Structures are given as structure tokens and as C-alpha cells.
Amino acid sequence: MRRAESGTQRLWALVARETWRRACRRIRSGPVYRWRYAGRTPERVLVAPPDLRLADPQIALEIYYGRFPLSGHLVETGGRSPFQMEVADRRWNRSLHGFRWLRHMRAAGSDLAAANARALVSDWIAVHGNHISGIAWDPAVTARRIIAWLQHSSVVLQGAEYTFYRAFLRSLAVQIRYLRSMVRDMDGGKHRLRARIALAYAALALPASPSAARIAARNLSQELEDQILPDGGHISRNPMVVMELLADLLPLRQTFANQAEAPPQALIGAVERMLPALRFFRHQDGGLARFNGMGVTIPDRIVSILRHDDTEGAPLLHAPYSGYERLSLGDVTVIADTGAPPPPAVSGAAHAGCLSFELSSGRHCFVVNCGVDTFGSEDFRPLARATAAHSTLTLNDTSSARFSYPPRVSRVIGWPLIDGPTVLRCERTDREGVQGFVASHDGYASRFGLYHERELALTDGGNRLEGRDRLFRAGGEPPRDNGRDQAALRFHIHPDVNVLRAEDGRLLLGAPGSDIWAFSADGFEPQVEESIFFAALVGPRRSRQVVILWHASQAPQVRWRLERVRAAPAAKN
């Protein structure tokens, strides 16, 4: 009961905080405040920071012909201004006003692309520059736009007339002052950190007083210390956030060097911790593990960032502050979520996947979590966040954390994760030739009086993964037969992997050109059921899951194993 009351208190605290934040934003966007955003216009852009994100000249051509493929959604303007169109897709609108697509114009490297970039920026200034409202002026979007305009100012200003040059700098200055006013009341997650990064960019790329540069660096340092954990993870526990922030922080570090300025020590330390953390989450196929809001990744994006990683050796195996464990022997990698949920204020994308794991072998992923459809319908998000969408144990078909609220609450705060589990134990069990851990959580204790413990051990040079899942009551007592002990172990299989049953009853997992793994469980016959893999590049795909159903009062634990029975054929030269 006390735990439920605590969750309710946290929920209404979030509602009150978000209501206050929105009220502050309305006041600071109103006519009474707008005069504070006027001021001196910078004379020039001193430096254009680099951009590490992948660019495609073909997209620049598509945009020239009025086709905007942004955030997985294509909009054809038909000759109209994209900034005057009513488009329902919110993510597309945020991408449009964020201007990261300017990098494709830079990649095109032509006068035509530069002229089109200039025309679109001029169009935005004319339509939205004097009206601080809507998605265009959402502080998170404004931060992205400031970074993009500075990074690609050389393209936008190429061949520009003096009137546009001044209008561009004037609008940029207004946006920077606006963001400086709004950043204090942004949520304490990645958006506020990116806003601090944008203001640090502005202090370096535009003429600024020494005091303004010091303040920007100090505020950035404080935000990095608050959000980047000692093991390099982000407080949201989302691997994607680590990658996205590095794409902004690495160019910022380079910009300090280009301006002969010493970067803040907090920036250097954060980058040096985050690069190994990014490698920690990387699977054998080059993608990132699908935990806590992670969707599809394009391996080339990760490679472009890891080129800046000067650290040597294998990735870390233990990320205690982020709440993850990694087992790695030979060409087999297992990554597991062994942490408590992130703070409610930054848990809007977090999942109820405690003690779930993923396994990759060779260049293929075999056991996965369902992930999220990054650019798809929001209707799938609750399904993807549920415990049943993860390779772990569910009890009574219930998620181990709560993220469903009345519509009037969700309209204010979204869907943060409340009443999530506490990790009671997480210990490494490594020994010679074996990597493993044992961890437990209490996500089901308040509702069903049961605790879940999982032990994993990777042995035999990476050819064998042994697992044990146990349910128990307080004090280690076995579960009671009270009708609330229906357990399900789920192992979601990557859609590229086929599942066949062998004559000996084991399930064989394999794909053309991949290893073959056999799954078995002591005393149980695993079943194969339908599943959905949300994190595919083309959108949700049908997949399979291996499921073991039983009553915990009859068998408090299940031992299972995955064994590599055939390695993939060696690649021919």
C-alpha cells in the first residue's frame, strides 16, 4: 500500500511540475516577454562546427523537388512552403523545424543546393521568425535548429546577399536568447542537455563576451554532471540517447579546439566515458541493444561516432550505474538489463523490461527484445514497453512497471514509468572461462508477493548460455498456490532467424549463413508463438517467440540453455 501511495504521489508531482513548466513557457512566449529577445545582432559567424550525422545528397535533390522525407514520413509540398502546411505527423514537423536536413544540402556541394537551403531558411524566418508559438518554437526543437544553423551556416550563407545575411544572424540571435530564457524550465533529460549544448555552440561560433562563454561552459558542465553517469550511460538508460548526444558533444569538443579554447573538463570526461558506453551496447551485427526506448539503428551512424574513440581493448562488461551487464566470449555477446527504472521525470520512453536480455552471435542477433518503431504509430508504444515484449519473465500477464494513466493525466505528462521494480541484487559470477551474473527485482512483490531472480552464465568459449529463472516469496520461501502464480518465460527471436523443432524436442534457431543455436529447458517443452519485432528498419515485422508457461507454485524455477550446435560457414575471400 505504501508503495502504491508513493507512486501516486510521484505521478501528481509530475503533473504539478509539468503544469508549472507549461505556464512558464506560455508567459515567456507571450508579448510581455518578447522584447527581452531583441538585442544586438552578431556581425558574423566565426566558425561552422562539424556535423557527424550521415548525409545523403539524394535527399537534397528530393527536397529541391518538394519532397521532404523526414522521420520516416514523406510529405510532398506541391510547390508550397513546407512551413505553411498542416501536417498531422508531429515527429515530421519537429524534424522539419529542427533543420538537421541541411546536412544533405552540404553533402550535395552545389550552388543549387545552397540556394535551396537559403530559400528554405528565409521562408522559415518569414513565416515563424516573428511568431513565437507552436512546434517551431518548442525549446527542444529550437535547440536542434540553432545547432543545425550554426553547423551548416557556410552552406546557408554561400552566395547570400547582405540583407539575408543580417536577417539570418538576427533570427539566430533571437532564438539563442529565447532558448537561454527557456532552458531552466525544460525537463531534466536529454532535451535540456541538448539546449545547453546549443548555447555552448553559440558562445563559440558567434562573437560573445568572455563572461557569456564562461557561463555557457559552466551550465553545460553542470548538466553533463547531472545526466551522464559515471559509467558513461545516460540517466534515461536509453542507448539511443548516448549515441545522439555524442553526435552533438564530439563536434562541440572539436569546435573548442578549433577556436583555441580549452573545453570544460566535464565535457572531456563525459565524452571519454560515453564512447566506451556506446561500444558496451553494441551487438555483433553492429546495432545497439534494444532497451528502454531503443529502436532501429543504422550501423554506419555508430561507426561514424566510434571513429573518434581512442580507447583500446574490449568493451566494459559491467555498467552498474546504468544498470546493464554484458557477457562476451568469442563472437557471442549477451547484453542484459539489470537496473531499476530511470527517474520518473526522464522515463517517458523507458520500458518495463527488467532482467531481459539479448544475444548476438557472429553477425546475427538471435534473442532480442521487441524494441520500438522509431517513426511509426504511437499506438504501438504501450505494447513495445510492456514486459511481455521483452525476453524475460512475466507474472500473471502483468508488466513489472506501470505506465498507463487516465487520458487527462497523459495529456499533461505523457507516459512516464511509475512504480517500477527495485533491483534487490546484481552480482557478477565470473570465473575462469565463464562470464555471468545473478540479479533479482521486486516488480511483482507489491501485487503478487513474488520476486524474480535470473542467473545467466556464458561458457564454453561462448558456445553455451545457461539460464535459471526463479520466483520466490520474501525470505526465499516458495510461491503459494493462490491462483496468482501463472508465469511465462519469453525469448523473442529476431525476424531474420528461423525456428524449427528437432527430433529430440529442442528448438533450432538459425538463418541462412548464420550459426545454429539449440534451445532447451529442463522438464519443460517450450512452445513457439507469434510475436512482433517493432525495431525493424522497414517498420514492425512478424517474428516468433519461444515461450515457457507454468505455475510457480508447482515449479519455483526453470533452468534453460542455448547451445551453438553449428557455427556459420567461414566467409570466402
XYZ file of C-alpha atoms in Angstrom:
573
model
C 0.000 0.000 0.000
C 2.784 2.412 0.871
C 4.400 1.721 -2.484
C 1.145 2.453 -4.370
C 0.706 5.693 -2.441
C 4.289 6.645 -3.233
C 3.681 6.016 -6.940
C 0.539 8.157 -6.868
C 2.426 10.943 -5.120
C 5.176 10.821 -7.756
C 2.579 10.887 -10.506
C 0.854 14.008 -9.222
C 4.197 15.653 -8.542
C 4.989 15.182 -12.241
C 1.612 16.662 -13.192
C 2.220 19.719 -10.997
C 5.751 20.208 -12.337
C 4.695 19.923 -15.961
C 1.753 22.277 -15.445
C 4.106 24.863 -13.955
C 6.594 24.374 -16.807
C 3.922 24.942 -19.431
C 2.683 28.046 -17.650
C 6.210 29.473 -17.602
C 6.639 28.731 -21.283
C 3.374 30.498 -22.160
C 4.436 33.573 -20.206
C 7.899 33.672 -21.784
C 6.442 33.188 -25.254
C 3.907 35.981 -24.802
C 4.126 39.600 -25.934
C 5.179 40.851 -22.493
C 8.380 38.815 -22.638
C 9.252 39.061 -26.322
C 11.016 42.400 -26.023
C 13.683 40.614 -23.980
C 14.710 38.563 -27.021
C 15.581 41.658 -29.044
C 19.110 42.980 -28.905
C 22.352 43.319 -30.761
C 22.767 41.293 -33.954
C 26.069 39.382 -34.281
C 28.280 40.623 -37.095
C 29.304 37.244 -38.429
C 29.620 33.527 -37.785
C 33.136 32.856 -36.547
C 33.205 29.117 -37.174
C 30.889 26.434 -38.561
C 31.076 23.399 -36.238
C 31.317 19.984 -37.928
C 28.362 17.595 -38.172
C 28.943 13.861 -37.665
C 25.485 12.737 -38.792
C 25.261 10.861 -42.068
C 24.299 12.929 -45.100
C 22.809 11.906 -48.442
C 22.967 14.209 -51.494
C 19.961 12.387 -52.962
C 17.780 13.695 -50.130
C 18.898 17.230 -51.015
C 17.565 16.598 -54.511
C 14.287 15.235 -53.141
C 13.861 18.380 -51.025
C 14.575 20.566 -54.045
C 11.641 18.920 -55.818
C 9.388 19.478 -52.816
C 9.569 16.011 -51.266
C 10.560 16.034 -47.594
C 11.406 12.511 -46.281
C 11.751 13.246 -42.566
C 11.332 10.956 -39.540
C 10.138 8.061 -41.672
C 7.336 10.121 -43.229
C 7.286 11.630 -46.743
C 5.425 14.860 -47.413
C 5.116 16.366 -50.890
C 4.650 20.115 -50.815
C 3.453 20.549 -54.396
C 5.296 23.849 -54.711
C 4.017 25.241 -51.411
C 6.117 26.232 -48.425
C 6.542 23.266 -46.038
C 6.362 25.767 -43.169
C 2.813 26.781 -44.088
C 1.411 23.282 -44.456
C -0.790 21.475 -41.942
C 0.838 18.068 -41.416
C -0.566 15.778 -38.727
C 2.636 13.840 -38.068
C 4.211 15.530 -35.060
C 7.629 13.915 -35.487
C 7.789 15.083 -39.106
C 7.035 18.638 -38.001
C 9.711 18.533 -35.327
C 12.244 17.281 -37.869
C 11.247 19.953 -40.355
C 11.676 22.805 -37.886
C 14.849 21.240 -36.450
C 16.678 21.760 -39.798
C 19.051 18.824 -39.397
C 18.252 18.051 -43.046
C 20.526 20.957 -44.007
C 23.399 18.468 -43.851
C 22.127 16.866 -47.050
C 22.465 20.226 -48.835
C 26.024 20.487 -47.582
C 26.734 16.967 -48.874
C 25.338 17.910 -52.292
C 28.008 20.613 -52.517
C 26.306 22.510 -55.353
C 25.224 26.112 -55.796
C 21.676 24.860 -56.385
C 21.598 23.056 -53.038
C 22.995 26.114 -51.263
C 20.392 28.346 -52.890
C 17.608 25.979 -51.884
C 18.912 25.862 -48.303
C 18.983 29.653 -48.210
C 15.465 29.899 -49.629
C 14.059 27.482 -47.051
C 15.756 29.254 -44.142
C 14.456 32.575 -45.448
C 10.993 31.070 -45.706
C 11.110 29.885 -42.091
C 12.186 33.338 -40.898
C 9.330 34.960 -42.798
C 6.673 32.522 -41.552
C 7.794 31.752 -37.991
C 10.587 34.162 -37.129
C 8.301 36.763 -35.556
C 5.685 34.422 -34.070
C 6.954 32.524 -31.029
C 4.455 29.692 -30.828
C 3.809 26.075 -31.759
C 6.244 23.273 -32.546
C 8.566 25.654 -34.369
C 9.436 27.303 -31.053
C 9.367 24.279 -28.797
C 12.617 24.709 -26.824
C 13.871 21.233 -27.769
C 13.264 21.946 -31.462
C 14.804 25.398 -31.150
C 17.980 23.869 -29.693
C 18.285 21.476 -32.635
C 17.683 24.321 -35.094
C 20.352 26.533 -33.531
C 22.918 23.728 -33.761
C 21.936 22.941 -37.368
C 22.019 26.592 -38.488
C 25.474 27.051 -36.972
C 26.858 23.763 -38.326
C 25.642 24.488 -41.838
C 25.933 28.272 -41.874
C 28.594 28.058 -44.584
C 26.066 26.397 -46.896
C 23.163 28.664 -45.978
C 25.242 31.826 -46.348
C 27.028 30.747 -49.526
C 26.392 33.492 -52.074
C 23.920 35.248 -49.755
C 23.078 38.919 -50.124
C 23.704 41.270 -47.229
C 20.010 41.579 -46.330
C 19.624 37.816 -45.906
C 22.935 37.586 -44.063
C 21.706 40.084 -41.480
C 18.249 38.518 -41.249
C 19.811 35.106 -40.642
C 22.049 36.385 -37.836
C 19.230 38.439 -36.319
C 16.900 35.433 -36.193
C 19.674 33.252 -34.787
C 20.323 35.763 -32.015
C 16.620 35.897 -31.104
C 16.434 32.098 -30.933
C 19.516 31.925 -28.715
C 18.116 34.497 -26.267
C 14.779 32.703 -26.251
C 16.414 29.341 -25.543
C 18.563 30.884 -22.818
C 15.363 32.083 -21.151
C 13.542 28.749 -21.524
C 16.255 26.222 -20.686
C 15.873 26.464 -16.920
C 12.284 25.217 -17.093
C 12.864 22.367 -19.568
C 12.602 18.817 -18.316
C 15.787 17.439 -16.800
C 16.515 14.979 -19.595
C 18.242 14.948 -22.961
C 16.363 17.984 -24.294
C 17.733 20.270 -21.608
C 21.223 18.879 -22.099
C 20.982 19.499 -25.838
C 19.785 23.044 -25.129
C 22.910 23.619 -23.028
C 24.984 22.172 -25.875
C 23.322 24.557 -28.347
C 24.092 27.560 -26.132
C 27.718 26.413 -25.830
C 27.905 26.170 -29.630
C 26.516 29.695 -29.915
C 29.080 31.084 -27.460
C 31.883 29.628 -29.611
C 30.540 30.164 -33.129
C 29.281 33.741 -32.667
C 31.039 36.786 -31.170
C 30.387 36.624 -27.418
C 31.839 38.197 -24.306
C 34.236 36.106 -22.202
C 31.698 36.057 -19.376
C 28.944 34.712 -21.651
C 31.255 31.939 -22.844
C 32.176 31.040 -19.263
C 28.534 30.909 -18.203
C 27.624 28.670 -21.162
C 30.524 26.321 -20.356
C 29.666 26.234 -16.658
C 25.987 25.462 -17.299
C 26.922 22.742 -19.781
C 29.328 21.199 -17.294
C 26.668 21.094 -14.603
C 24.169 19.443 -16.943
C 26.711 16.839 -18.024
C 27.496 16.007 -14.416
C 23.774 15.662 -13.674
C 22.886 13.498 -16.663
C 25.927 11.456 -17.725
C 26.516 8.610 -15.308
C 29.961 7.518 -14.092
C 29.919 4.517 -16.464
C 29.024 6.710 -19.468
C 25.323 5.918 -19.703
C 22.552 8.486 -19.658
C 20.090 8.825 -16.785
C 17.263 7.791 -19.160
C 19.007 4.382 -19.590
C 18.324 4.574 -23.334
C 21.311 3.537 -25.519
C 19.997 5.727 -28.348
C 20.385 8.839 -26.183
C 24.088 8.081 -25.692
C 24.599 7.910 -29.444
C 22.564 11.051 -30.188
C 24.298 13.138 -27.535
C 27.736 12.020 -28.708
C 26.822 13.242 -32.194
C 26.499 16.724 -30.651
C 29.229 16.587 -27.999
C 32.063 15.361 -30.229
C 31.741 18.282 -32.700
C 31.475 20.649 -29.731
C 34.755 19.331 -28.366
C 36.305 19.833 -31.802
C 34.927 23.365 -32.006
C 36.616 24.275 -28.735
C 39.895 23.036 -30.230
C 39.343 24.940 -33.490
C 38.812 28.145 -31.518
C 41.921 27.512 -29.409
C 39.718 27.265 -26.322
C 40.152 24.692 -23.599
C 36.986 22.542 -23.421
C 35.432 22.142 -19.971
C 36.812 19.190 -18.075
C 33.251 17.895 -17.643
C 32.881 17.755 -21.435
C 36.132 15.854 -21.874
C 35.225 13.422 -19.108
C 31.686 12.857 -20.373
C 32.852 12.066 -23.913
C 35.585 9.730 -22.661
C 33.006 7.810 -20.629
C 30.255 7.789 -23.256
C 32.333 6.356 -26.104
C 33.077 3.094 -24.234
C 29.427 3.029 -23.114
C 28.322 3.154 -26.746
C 30.551 0.173 -27.509
C 29.128 -1.579 -24.435
C 25.641 -1.546 -26.006
C 26.855 -2.651 -29.448
C 25.958 -6.122 -30.705
C 27.869 -8.374 -33.074
C 25.758 -7.130 -36.011
C 26.837 -3.531 -35.358
C 23.490 -2.370 -33.924
C 22.632 -1.277 -30.410
C 20.756 -3.387 -27.881
C 17.013 -2.689 -27.745
C 16.371 -1.446 -24.222
C 14.341 1.436 -22.782
C 13.221 3.168 -25.958
C 15.913 1.970 -28.343
C 14.654 1.362 -31.857
C 16.389 0.676 -35.138
C 19.963 1.817 -35.623
C 21.953 2.194 -38.785
C 25.402 0.726 -38.038
C 27.147 3.376 -40.176
C 25.901 6.044 -37.760
C 27.599 4.258 -34.881
C 30.795 3.780 -36.892
C 30.961 7.499 -37.703
C 30.926 8.242 -33.966
C 33.244 5.445 -32.843
C 35.931 6.704 -35.234
C 36.587 9.268 -32.516
C 37.049 6.614 -29.820
C 40.738 6.490 -28.930
C 40.271 3.925 -26.175
C 41.597 0.438 -26.821
C 40.570 -3.027 -25.775
C 37.276 -4.842 -25.378
C 34.122 -3.043 -24.175
C 33.392 -2.978 -20.462
C 31.380 -5.889 -19.096
C 29.764 -4.148 -16.138
C 27.778 -0.880 -16.199
C 26.472 -0.671 -12.622
C 25.286 2.937 -12.731
C 23.384 2.467 -15.987
C 22.091 -0.908 -14.787
C 23.330 -3.273 -17.515
C 25.546 -6.342 -17.754
C 27.471 -7.635 -20.756
C 28.751 -11.168 -21.326
C 31.164 -11.641 -24.209
C 33.185 -14.688 -25.201
C 34.443 -15.343 -28.711
C 31.991 -13.879 -31.205
C 28.994 -14.163 -28.856
C 27.572 -11.219 -26.918
C 24.825 -11.136 -24.310
C 23.547 -7.782 -23.005
C 21.090 -7.698 -20.099
C 19.026 -5.050 -18.304
C 19.706 -5.420 -14.583
C 18.772 -1.921 -13.431
C 15.866 -0.112 -11.847
C 13.788 2.256 -13.996
C 15.154 5.763 -14.561
C 13.760 8.692 -12.556
C 10.101 9.312 -13.473
C 10.859 12.744 -14.971
C 13.067 11.134 -17.671
C 11.227 7.813 -18.062
C 8.791 8.781 -20.807
C 10.359 6.218 -23.164
C 11.543 3.683 -20.562
C 10.382 0.063 -20.721
C 9.233 -2.488 -18.170
C 11.970 -4.892 -19.227
C 13.905 -5.567 -16.038
C 16.138 -8.684 -16.302
C 15.545 -9.013 -20.051
C 18.487 -9.892 -22.317
C 19.576 -10.071 -25.945
C 22.020 -12.486 -27.589
C 24.002 -11.985 -30.783
C 26.324 -14.477 -32.434
C 28.550 -13.894 -35.425
C 26.872 -11.159 -37.451
C 23.323 -12.010 -36.375
C 21.058 -11.273 -33.437
C 19.144 -14.309 -32.189
C 17.334 -13.443 -28.952
C 16.099 -9.848 -28.827
C 13.618 -7.504 -27.222
C 10.893 -6.183 -29.485
C 12.260 -2.620 -29.408
C 10.243 0.350 -30.630
C 9.107 1.558 -34.025
C 11.027 4.830 -34.015
C 8.998 6.510 -36.735
C 5.753 4.555 -36.596
C 2.413 4.981 -34.908
C 2.321 5.863 -31.225
C -0.359 3.174 -30.816
C 2.367 0.509 -30.735
C 4.363 2.153 -27.944
C 2.420 0.665 -24.988
C 2.813 -2.813 -26.489
C 6.539 -2.327 -27.050
C 7.072 -1.051 -23.495
C 5.262 -3.935 -21.801
C 7.243 -6.654 -20.038
C 5.775 -9.247 -22.434
C 7.645 -7.539 -25.313
C 10.961 -8.388 -23.653
C 12.971 -11.567 -23.287
C 12.295 -12.016 -19.604
C 9.698 -13.397 -17.192
C 6.166 -12.055 -16.829
C 3.834 -12.920 -13.966
C 0.060 -13.186 -14.433
C 0.344 -11.450 -17.796
C 1.269 -8.211 -15.999
C 4.085 -5.740 -16.602
C 6.645 -5.217 -13.857
C 6.122 -1.433 -14.008
C 3.210 0.931 -14.502
C 2.973 3.414 -17.391
C -0.743 3.641 -18.182
C -2.731 6.600 -16.864
C -6.088 8.329 -17.408
C -6.184 10.437 -20.594
C -6.369 13.704 -18.660
C -3.095 12.818 -16.925
C -1.355 11.520 -20.061
C -2.182 14.697 -21.957
C -0.081 16.599 -19.424
C 2.871 14.322 -18.626
C 2.860 11.685 -21.358
C 3.558 8.126 -20.153
C 6.374 8.095 -17.591
C 7.214 4.845 -15.889
C 5.928 4.770 -12.292
C 6.043 2.028 -9.645
C 8.848 0.205 -11.350
C 10.889 -2.545 -9.736
C 13.774 -2.137 -7.347
C 16.795 -4.261 -8.145
C 17.471 -6.203 -4.973
C 20.629 -7.936 -6.089
C 23.054 -7.822 -9.003
C 26.336 -9.674 -8.716
C 28.845 -10.853 -11.274
C 29.684 -14.550 -11.103
C 32.697 -14.515 -13.439
C 35.322 -17.190 -13.120
C 37.872 -18.735 -15.448
C 36.198 -19.465 -18.771
C 32.792 -18.279 -17.533
C 31.114 -14.889 -17.548
C 27.837 -14.484 -15.712
C 25.683 -12.645 -13.212
C 22.736 -13.182 -10.896
C 20.153 -10.432 -10.327
C 16.670 -10.093 -8.847
C 13.879 -7.490 -8.696
C 10.691 -6.832 -6.720
C 8.459 -5.557 -9.526
C 5.759 -8.102 -8.679
C 6.120 -8.087 -4.895
C 3.502 -5.445 -4.091
C 0.830 -7.075 -6.289
C 1.572 -10.789 -6.076
C 4.066 -11.145 -3.250
C 6.701 -12.709 -5.528
C 10.249 -11.772 -6.532
C 12.022 -12.667 -9.772
C 15.639 -13.808 -9.864
C 17.598 -14.515 -13.067
C 21.027 -16.075 -13.416
C 22.908 -16.167 -16.719
C 26.279 -17.772 -17.460
C 28.120 -17.740 -20.811
C 30.529 -20.677 -21.025
C 32.453 -22.947 -23.396
C 34.126 -20.102 -25.262
C 30.752 -18.509 -25.975
C 29.099 -21.675 -27.295
C 26.700 -22.130 -24.387
C 24.417 -19.771 -22.453
C 22.885 -21.271 -19.318
C 19.954 -19.570 -17.603
C 17.939 -20.008 -14.446
C 14.772 -18.073 -13.586
C 13.293 -18.354 -10.102
C 10.215 -16.932 -8.366
C 10.124 -16.746 -4.597
C 8.401 -15.037 -1.675
C 10.027 -12.830 0.957
C 12.667 -14.726 2.865
C 13.216 -17.109 -0.050
C 10.007 -19.070 0.569
C 8.498 -20.879 -2.461
C 5.356 -19.448 -4.122
C 1.909 -20.441 -2.883
C -0.845 -21.938 -4.989
C -3.210 -18.974 -4.773
C -4.261 -18.633 -8.404
C -1.863 -15.731 -8.952
C 1.300 -17.612 -9.846
C 0.969 -18.035 -13.634
C 4.468 -17.382 -15.004
C 5.690 -17.028 -18.576
C 9.265 -17.017 -19.811
C 9.588 -15.326 -23.204
C 12.502 -15.372 -25.634
C 11.755 -13.135 -28.604
C 13.528 -14.262 -31.763
C 14.861 -11.855 -34.383
C 12.632 -11.928 -37.500
C 15.590 -12.970 -39.714
C 16.020 -16.141 -37.643
C 14.008 -19.296 -38.341
C 12.741 -21.571 -35.561
C 12.439 -25.321 -36.140
C 11.819 -28.214 -33.754
C 14.391 -31.006 -33.857
C 13.588 -34.687 -33.354
C 14.963 -34.553 -29.816
C 12.486 -31.780 -28.907
C 14.987 -28.948 -28.906
C 14.233 -25.779 -30.849
C 16.794 -24.865 -33.509
C 17.389 -21.187 -34.259
C 19.192 -20.182 -37.423
C 19.245 -18.104 -40.580
C 20.979 -18.540 -43.960
C 24.708 -18.085 -43.413
C 24.386 -17.857 -39.626
C 25.213 -20.042 -36.647
C 22.613 -22.534 -35.445
C 21.612 -22.439 -31.782
C 19.541 -25.022 -29.910
C 17.173 -24.036 -27.110
C 16.026 -26.453 -24.399
C 14.636 -26.334 -20.860
C 14.775 -28.929 -18.084
C 11.365 -30.561 -17.603
C 9.501 -28.224 -19.957
C 8.597 -28.317 -23.628
C 8.967 -24.755 -24.958
C 6.274 -23.506 -27.314
C 6.665 -21.248 -30.341
C 4.223 -18.358 -30.654
C 3.777 -15.299 -32.854
C 5.465 -12.037 -31.921
C 6.161 -8.590 -33.411
C 9.584 -7.040 -33.840
C 8.934 -3.297 -33.757
C 12.526 -2.131 -34.305
C 12.966 -3.245 -37.918
C 14.242 -0.724 -40.448
C 11.105 -1.173 -42.579
C 8.762 -0.934 -39.596
C 7.131 -3.674 -37.477
C 7.754 -7.222 -38.709
C 6.213 -10.546 -37.784
C 8.530 -12.693 -35.713
C 8.451 -15.641 -33.319
C 8.915 -16.078 -29.605
C 9.807 -19.122 -27.541
C 7.507 -19.339 -24.516
C 7.524 -21.492 -21.378
C 4.318 -21.381 -19.327
C 3.975 -22.833 -15.838
C 2.641 -22.271 -12.327
C 5.356 -21.088 -9.975
C 3.810 -22.957 -7.042
C 4.444 -26.229 -8.898
C 7.983 -25.389 -10.072
C 9.591 -22.333 -8.467
C 12.417 -22.225 -11.005
C 13.190 -23.084 -14.626
C 16.619 -23.979 -15.979
C 17.186 -23.468 -19.685
C 20.077 -23.235 -22.132
C 21.070 -22.013 -25.561
C 23.829 -24.053 -27.229
C 25.589 -23.341 -30.504
C 25.413 -26.597 -32.399
C 26.878 -25.331 -35.658
C 28.964 -22.285 -36.444
C 28.381 -20.200 -39.546
C 30.490 -21.188 -42.550
C 33.646 -19.121 -42.914
C 33.408 -16.253 -45.385
C 35.168 -16.885 -48.698
C 37.780 -14.483 -49.947
